Short mmCIF file of C-alpha atoms and ligand atoms in Angstrom, two decimals:
data_model
loop_
_atom_site.label_atom_id
_atom_site.label_comp_id
_atom_site.label_asym_id
_atom_site.label_seq_id
_atom_site.Cartn_x
_atom_site.Cartn_y
_atom_site.Cartn_z
CA MET M 1 119.99 89.49 130.15
CA SER M 2 116.31 90.37 130.60
CA GLN M 3 116.20 92.40 127.36
CA GLU M 4 117.46 89.19 125.78
CA LEU M 5 114.37 87.43 127.22
CA ILE M 6 112.01 90.00 125.68
CA LYS M 7 113.75 89.57 122.33
CA GLN M 8 113.41 85.78 122.51
CA LEU M 9 109.74 85.97 123.51
CA GLN M 10 109.05 88.34 120.64
CA GLU M 11 110.85 86.06 118.16
CA SER M 12 108.80 83.05 119.28
CA ALA M 13 105.52 84.97 119.21
CA ASP M 14 106.27 86.52 115.81
CA TYR M 15 106.97 83.07 114.34
CA ILE M 16 103.61 81.77 115.63
CA LYS M 17 101.70 84.86 114.47
CA GLU M 18 102.98 84.30 110.93
CA GLU M 19 101.33 80.86 110.94
CA ILE M 20 97.87 81.91 112.19
CA ASP M 21 95.14 84.38 111.42
CA ILE M 22 93.40 84.35 114.78
CA LYS M 23 93.96 86.28 118.02
CA PRO M 24 93.50 83.74 120.83
CA LYS M 25 91.50 84.85 123.88
CA VAL M 26 92.26 81.86 126.07
CA ALA M 27 95.42 79.82 126.62
CA LEU M 28 95.24 76.18 127.66
CA ILE M 29 97.88 73.86 129.04
CA LEU M 30 96.97 70.19 128.74
CA GLY M 31 98.39 67.79 131.32
CA SER M 32 99.60 64.20 131.05
CA GLY M 33 97.08 62.18 129.06
CA LEU M 34 94.79 65.23 128.76
CA GLY M 35 96.11 66.36 125.39
CA VAL M 36 93.06 64.78 123.74
CA LEU M 37 91.27 68.04 124.28
CA ALA M 38 93.42 69.55 121.52
CA GLY M 39 91.66 67.15 119.12
CA GLU M 40 88.44 69.07 119.79
CA ILE M 41 89.87 72.35 118.49
CA GLU M 42 88.42 73.33 115.11
CA ASP M 43 90.08 74.99 112.11
CA LYS M 44 93.32 74.24 113.83
CA VAL M 45 96.92 75.07 113.08
CA GLU M 46 99.45 72.79 114.77
CA ILE M 47 102.97 74.05 115.38
CA THR M 48 105.47 71.60 116.86
CA TYR M 49 107.67 73.02 119.60
CA ASP M 50 110.86 72.27 117.69
CA GLU M 51 109.72 74.61 114.89
CA ILE M 52 109.32 77.59 117.21
CA PRO M 53 112.47 79.64 117.78
CA ASN M 54 113.73 79.52 121.41
CA PHE M 55 111.07 76.99 122.50
CA PRO M 56 112.04 73.98 124.59
CA VAL M 57 110.88 70.50 123.45
CA SER M 58 108.84 68.15 125.67
CA THR M 59 110.18 64.69 126.43
CA VAL M 60 107.45 63.02 128.50
CA GLU M 61 105.17 60.21 127.32
CA GLY M 62 101.59 61.49 127.03
CA HIS M 63 102.79 64.96 125.98
CA ALA M 64 102.62 65.50 122.21
CA GLY M 65 104.83 68.58 122.03
CA GLN M 66 102.93 71.08 119.94
CA LEU M 67 100.89 74.25 120.09
CA VAL M 68 97.39 73.88 118.70
CA LEU M 69 95.62 77.09 117.69
CA GLY M 70 92.02 77.36 116.52
CA THR M 71 88.52 77.66 117.92
CA LEU M 72 86.79 75.76 120.71
CA GLU M 73 83.09 76.49 121.25
CA GLY M 74 83.58 79.44 118.90
CA ILE M 75 86.30 80.96 121.11
CA GLU M 76 89.80 81.44 119.68
CA VAL M 77 92.29 79.48 121.76
CA VAL M 78 95.93 78.48 121.91
CA ALA M 79 96.63 75.14 123.58
CA MET M 80 99.88 73.54 124.68
CA GLN M 81 99.50 69.87 123.87
CA GLY M 82 102.39 68.81 126.02
CA ARG M 83 104.13 70.83 128.70
CA PHE M 84 107.59 71.19 130.18
CA HIS M 85 108.53 69.92 133.61
CA TYR M 86 111.41 70.98 135.83
CA TYR M 87 112.44 67.31 136.23
CA GLU M 88 113.13 67.11 132.48
CA GLY M 89 116.20 69.20 133.24
CA TYR M 90 115.11 72.65 132.03
CA ASP M 91 116.00 75.80 133.86
CA MET M 92 112.96 76.83 135.91
CA SER M 93 112.62 80.11 133.98
CA LEU M 94 112.13 78.08 130.78
CA ILE M 95 109.00 76.46 132.23
CA GLY M 96 107.39 79.91 132.38
CA PHE M 97 108.60 80.84 128.88
CA PRO M 98 105.72 79.24 126.87
CA VAL M 99 103.16 81.00 129.09
CA GLN M 100 104.89 84.32 128.37
CA VAL M 101 104.87 83.55 124.64
CA MET M 102 101.18 82.57 124.64
CA ASN M 103 100.33 85.79 126.49
CA LEU M 104 101.98 87.79 123.69
CA LEU M 105 99.55 86.15 121.23
CA GLY M 106 96.62 87.78 123.05
CA PRO M 107 95.13 85.68 125.87
CA ASN M 108 94.70 87.13 129.34
CA LYS M 109 93.16 83.92 130.69
CA LEU M 110 94.93 80.62 131.26
CA VAL M 111 93.23 77.27 131.83
CA VAL M 112 95.89 74.95 133.23
CA THR M 113 95.25 71.24 133.65
CA ASN M 114 97.23 68.37 135.11
CA SER M 115 97.18 64.79 136.24
CA ALA M 116 97.71 64.63 139.98
CA GLY M 117 97.83 62.23 142.88
CA GLY M 118 95.04 62.54 145.42
CA ALA M 119 96.50 63.34 148.85
CA ASN M 120 93.07 64.05 150.35
CA ARG M 121 91.69 60.73 151.58
CA ASN M 122 88.12 61.76 150.67
CA PHE M 123 89.05 61.94 147.00
CA ASN M 124 88.59 59.11 144.52
CA VAL M 125 90.57 58.14 141.45
CA GLY M 126 88.90 59.81 138.47
CA ASP M 127 87.74 62.91 140.37
CA LEU M 128 88.26 66.34 138.85
CA MET M 129 89.50 69.02 141.27
CA LEU M 130 89.39 72.78 140.81
CA ILE M 131 92.62 74.19 142.18
CA ASN M 132 91.89 77.00 144.63
CA ASP M 133 95.49 77.53 145.71
CA HIS M 134 98.91 75.93 145.53
CA ILE M 135 102.00 75.28 147.59
CA ASN M 136 105.30 75.64 145.78
CA PHE M 137 107.45 72.76 147.01
CA MET M 138 109.83 72.90 144.06
CA GLY M 139 112.49 74.81 145.94
CA THR M 140 112.75 77.46 143.24
CA ASN M 141 110.61 79.81 141.19
CA PRO M 142 110.47 80.61 137.45
CA LEU M 143 110.85 84.33 138.20
CA VAL M 144 114.24 83.97 139.91
CA GLY M 145 116.67 86.23 138.04
CA PRO M 146 116.45 89.78 136.74
CA ASN M 147 112.88 91.05 136.53
CA GLU M 148 111.63 92.36 133.22
CA ALA M 149 109.22 95.17 134.13
CA GLU M 150 107.54 94.94 130.71
CA LEU M 151 106.25 91.52 131.76
CA GLY M 152 105.25 92.21 135.34
CA PRO M 153 106.29 93.40 138.81
CA ARG M 154 109.35 92.22 140.74
CA PHE M 155 107.15 90.99 143.59
CA PRO M 156 103.92 89.59 142.12
CA ASP M 157 100.86 89.25 144.34
CA MET M 158 99.76 85.61 144.69
CA SER M 159 96.78 86.15 146.99
CA GLU M 160 94.37 85.01 144.27
CA ALA M 161 96.66 82.90 142.09
CA TYR M 162 93.58 80.97 140.90
CA ASN M 163 90.87 83.42 139.91
CA GLN M 164 87.78 83.24 142.10
CA GLU M 165 85.37 84.29 139.32
CA LEU M 166 86.69 81.52 137.07
CA ILE M 167 86.34 79.00 139.91
CA GLU M 168 82.71 80.06 140.39
CA LEU M 169 82.10 79.84 136.66
CA ALA M 170 83.57 76.32 136.53
CA GLU M 171 81.38 75.30 139.48
CA LYS M 172 78.28 76.65 137.73
CA VAL M 173 79.13 74.78 134.51
CA ALA M 174 79.80 71.54 136.43
CA ASP M 175 76.51 71.95 138.26
CA GLU M 176 74.62 72.34 134.97
CA GLN M 177 76.35 69.20 133.71
CA GLY M 178 75.47 67.29 136.88
CA LEU M 179 79.17 66.79 137.50
CA GLY M 180 80.53 66.67 141.04
CA LEU M 181 83.80 68.57 141.38
CA ARG M 182 86.39 68.61 144.14
CA LYS M 183 88.15 71.78 145.16
CA GLY M 184 91.52 72.02 146.84
CA VAL M 185 95.18 72.88 147.10
CA TYR M 186 97.71 71.54 144.57
CA VAL M 187 101.21 70.89 145.83
CA GLY M 188 103.97 71.13 143.24
CA MET M 189 107.01 68.89 143.82
CA THR M 190 110.01 68.59 141.51
CA GLY M 191 109.65 64.87 140.71
CA PRO M 192 110.54 62.76 138.83
CA THR M 193 110.14 60.34 141.75
CA TYR M 194 106.60 60.04 143.03
CA GLU M 195 106.25 61.12 146.64
CA THR M 196 106.97 58.81 149.55
CA PRO M 197 104.16 57.93 152.01
CA ALA M 198 105.86 60.18 154.60
CA GLU M 199 105.90 63.08 152.13
CA VAL M 200 102.23 62.52 151.39
CA ARG M 201 101.46 62.63 155.14
CA MET M 202 103.40 65.91 155.31
CA ILE M 203 101.48 67.30 152.32
CA ASN M 204 98.24 66.36 154.06
CA LYS M 205 99.28 68.10 157.27
CA LEU M 206 100.26 71.23 155.34
CA GLY M 207 96.85 71.46 153.71
CA GLY M 208 97.57 69.89 150.33
CA ASP M 209 94.81 67.93 148.56
CA ALA M 210 96.56 66.89 145.35
CA VAL M 211 100.20 66.54 144.38
CA GLY M 212 102.04 66.69 141.07
CA MET M 213 105.17 67.85 139.27
CA SER M 214 103.90 70.74 137.15
CA THR M 215 101.48 73.68 137.08
CA VAL M 216 102.99 75.80 139.88
CA PRO M 217 105.71 77.43 137.70
CA GLU M 218 103.24 78.09 134.87
CA VAL M 219 100.74 79.65 137.27
CA ILE M 220 103.44 81.84 138.81
CA ALA M 221 104.48 83.07 135.34
CA ALA M 222 100.82 83.72 134.44
CA ASN M 223 100.21 85.71 137.63
CA HIS M 224 103.34 87.76 136.97
CA LEU M 225 101.82 88.65 133.57
CA GLY M 226 98.49 89.56 135.22
CA MET M 227 96.65 86.64 133.59
CA LYS M 228 93.56 85.13 135.20
CA VAL M 229 94.09 81.45 135.93
CA LEU M 230 91.76 78.49 136.23
CA GLY M 231 93.38 75.22 137.35
CA ILE M 232 91.90 71.74 136.97
CA SER M 233 93.53 68.57 138.33
CA CYS M 234 92.48 65.13 137.23
CA ILE M 235 93.02 62.80 140.20
CA THR M 236 94.61 59.93 138.31
CA ASN M 237 95.74 57.91 141.31
CA MET M 238 95.81 58.16 145.07
CA ALA M 239 99.15 59.47 146.36
CA ALA M 240 101.63 57.02 147.90
CA GLY M 241 100.66 55.31 151.12
CA ILE M 242 96.91 55.95 150.79
CA LEU M 243 96.23 52.73 148.89
CA PRO M 244 98.40 49.64 149.18
CA GLU M 245 99.58 49.93 145.55
CA PRO M 246 102.71 51.21 143.82
CA LEU M 247 102.35 54.25 141.54
CA SER M 248 102.97 54.26 137.81
CA HIS M 249 102.72 56.67 134.89
CA ASP M 250 100.76 53.95 133.01
CA GLU M 251 98.04 54.19 135.64
CA VAL M 252 98.04 57.98 135.27
CA ILE M 253 97.49 57.71 131.50
CA GLU M 254 94.85 54.96 131.91
CA THR M 255 92.80 57.07 134.31
CA THR M 256 92.87 60.07 131.97
CA GLN M 257 91.46 57.84 129.23
CA ARG M 258 88.54 56.99 131.50
CA VAL M 259 87.95 60.57 132.64
CA LYS M 260 88.32 62.01 129.13
CA PRO M 261 84.60 62.52 128.30
CA LYS M 262 83.74 64.43 131.49
CA PHE M 263 87.01 66.40 131.36
CA ILE M 264 86.37 67.46 127.74
CA ASN M 265 82.74 68.40 128.47
CA LEU M 266 83.71 70.46 131.50
CA VAL M 267 86.46 72.41 129.71
CA ARG M 268 84.27 72.97 126.63
CA GLY M 269 81.45 74.21 128.87
CA ILE M 270 83.79 76.63 130.64
CA ILE M 271 85.41 77.94 127.45
CA LYS M 272 81.96 78.66 125.99
CA GLU M 273 81.29 81.05 128.88
CA LEU M 274 84.59 82.93 128.72
C1 LIG U 301 103.74 61.64 136.44
O1 LIG U 301 102.91 60.56 136.19
C2 LIG U 301 103.51 62.80 135.51
O2 LIG U 301 102.10 63.12 135.50
C3 LIG U 301 101.89 64.46 135.88
C4 LIG U 301 103.12 64.76 136.75
O3 LIG U 301 103.38 66.14 136.91
C5 LIG U 301 104.22 64.04 136.01
O4 LIG U 301 104.69 64.79 134.93
O5 LIG U 301 101.89 65.19 134.67
P1 LIG U 301 101.28 66.65 134.41
O6 LIG U 301 101.43 67.42 135.67
O7 LIG U 301 102.07 67.21 133.29
O8 LIG U 301 99.82 66.46 134.04
#
């Protein structure tokens, strides 16, 4: 079973390698409405997910569904413009699969981004938050199943799931840009329903600052591979019960449009230093 996984990963990576003549140093995952960053990549090759053997396809609005490979600030990168979510119906292990494929292309650093609800009452819509830790509330884990030792250990350490050096680097870049950043804990839920006000109160009590339906499985897969991870959440709305408003994906996408310039500048500034 696990040898089958290695074979599939290799097939996917080999297909991508045939299409490119770069060796990416950094992998990026672009969250809902944040795919615009892929437009900044130069000399790019775009490969739609349905072309890549064994790859899932993304079904969510605001997620284009392609890998974009090229250079950003002179650094060779591979970006997922569109990600996979557990609520789309994929097996959890499949959510980690693209991270494992990207790692085979070369990168040992992953910049993962998402749109998230602010559960911390001090946050404002439009804030950017560096993720310093997460809580896995998805009830499962992408590494459930036989472990493939070629990829990583059976029991991966998660004591620094989000790399401290990368957090400090991001803070330095934000400082230079005069950009105020939040820092906090991302809570991953399965979705697709947004959280209830009672769930948001629980998240608050447990130490969560932002909540969403992605990121956690990708970060687990990346840590298993020994990759260094930087996580950035765009606070696109306040989580349920904090403001007297219903939540909608349209609002999420609208906020990302507004935050786009500072998000792009921050990520470009960070990539330049990697
Ligand atoms: C809900 O509006 C969607 O936005 C977030 C949630 O996880 C959910 O998919 O998207 P990303 O986490 O992919 O940015």
